[in-house]
Amino acid sequence: MHRPAAQRVAGMGATIFAEMSALAARTGAVNLGQGFPDTDGPPELIEAAVAALHGGANQYAPGIGVPALRQAIARHQQRHYDIELDPDREVVVTTGCTEAIAGTLLGLVDPGDEVVVLEPYYDSYPAMIEFAGGVRRPVTLRAPDFRLDPAELEAAVSARTKLILLNTPHNPTGRVLDADELAAVARVAIEHDLIVVTDEVYEHLTFDGRRHVPISTLPGMAERTLTLSSAGKSWSVTGWKVGWATGPAALVGAMTAAKQWLTFTSGAPLQPAVAAALDAGDAFPTGLAHDLRERRDQLVSGLRAAGLTTYVPEGTYFATTDVRELGWASGGDFCRALPERAGVVAIPSEVFYDAPDGPGGGRHLVRWAFCKRPEVIAEAVRRLSAADLAR
C-alpha cells in the first residue's frame, strides 16, 4: 500500500495545543496551556449573532465577507490607527487569523522563496511556510527581554527573501515591539523591497501603557504591508473564527485567490455580529485588557512564588518561565510531567523554535496562559506551590 500521508504532513502529528489540552482533560488538570478564555464575550455580541441567525443570515456569505463587516473593519482601522481602506478592495474576511495566515502564505510565497519569521513563533507559521514550499529564516527573540536584534534581522535576509512575517503583540513571549524595533523592520523591508505580513490579533490586549503600533503606519510601509487580525482574542470569542486581512489591493487579492479554495466563506451569522461589535466602540476590549493585566500579575506572582523564573509580558494572553533553576533542561519534559506532579498543564516553548538548543533557544522555556478566571489561576497557583516541581 502507498503511504497514506503526503510528505508535507508526514511527521507533523497533532499540534502541541491539542496534545496538552487532551492531557489536561485526561488528568483533570487546570489547563493553562491553550490560549482560550473561560468566559464569553459581551452579551450584546452574542445577541447580535442570535438575531442574525433568526434574521436569515444562514446561507453563504460573499467570499470576501459581508459588506457590513468589511466596512466596520475599515472604520476600525481608521478610528484606531488613521489607516484609510477601501472596504471593497482592501479588506477581506477570513476564517480566523489562522486562515488569513494560510491564505497569505499560499498566495504570496513560491517554492524556494525565503520567509523571515520571529521565533519563538506561532506554530501555524512554519507549517504554512512549508505547505507553500517556502524556506523559513528565523530571527530569535532572546530572553529575558525578547527584543528584536536589527543586525540579526538584516543577516537573515538574502536575495531569495520574499517577505517578513511579523507578530506583535507577540505570541508566545508577550513582547510589544517598540518604535525602534518597528523602524528596523521597516528599514530592512524597504531596502530589500520585501513584503511585510503582520499578525496583530492581540492588538488591543497590551498592558502598562504599552501601545500597539501597526507597522503599516510607518513611512513607506502601507504599500508593502498586509495586516492580519481577528475578533477572537479582543472580544473573547475564539471559537467564532472571524478574522480579516487588510492592505493594498494587490496583496489582499493574492491572499484572497488562495483563501477562496480553503473555506471560500464561513460564519455568515457571525460576521454581522462582529461588525456590530467593532462599531460599538472599545469598551469591551479596554476592560478585557485591564482584567488581563490583573490576571497576568496574579499568575506571574504565583509562578515566581512556586520557584519559577518568570518574565513579565507586555501584552497577549501569555507569560513565559524558565525551568532550569528547578533542574529541568527541557520544557517539554517539565510540561509532560506537570499534570501528575501538580495537576496543571502548560505549553513547552521549545516547539516554537527551529533550534531550541541553539543560541537564545527556548528548550528550557514554558508558556502559561492567564486568560482564565481569577479563581482558576488561584487554583493553579495553589497546586503549583504545593507540588514538588524540582527535577
Coordinates of N, CA and C in Angstrom, one line a residue, residues 9 81 155 238 248 272 287-289 324 383:
V9 N 2.8 16.6 5.2 CA 2.2 16.4 6.6 C 2.8 15.3 7.3
Y81 N -6.0 53.8 14.0 CA -4.7 54.0 13.5 C -4.6 55.0 12.4
A155 N 20.8 40.1 8.9 CA 21.6 38.9 8.5 C 20.7 37.8 7.9
T238 N -13.1 33.2 20.7 CA -12.1 32.5 19.9 C -12.7 31.4 19.0
P248 N -2.9 46.8 0.8 CA -3.0 47.1 -0.6 C -3.8 46.1 -1.4
P272 N -22.1 39.7 10.7 CA -22.7 41.0 11.1 C -22.6 41.2 12.6
G287 N -11.7 47.0 28.7 CA -12.0 46.4 30.0 C -11.3 45.0 30.1
L288 N -11.3 44.3 29.0 CA -10.6 43.0 29.0 C -9.1 43.2 29.2
A289 N -8.5 44.1 28.6 CA -7.1 44.4 28.8 C -6.8 44.7 30.2
R324 N 15.0 26.0 34.2 CA 16.3 25.4 34.5 C 16.6 25.5 36.0
R383 N -1.9 24.7 43.5 CA -1.4 23.4 43.1 C 0.1 23.5 42.9

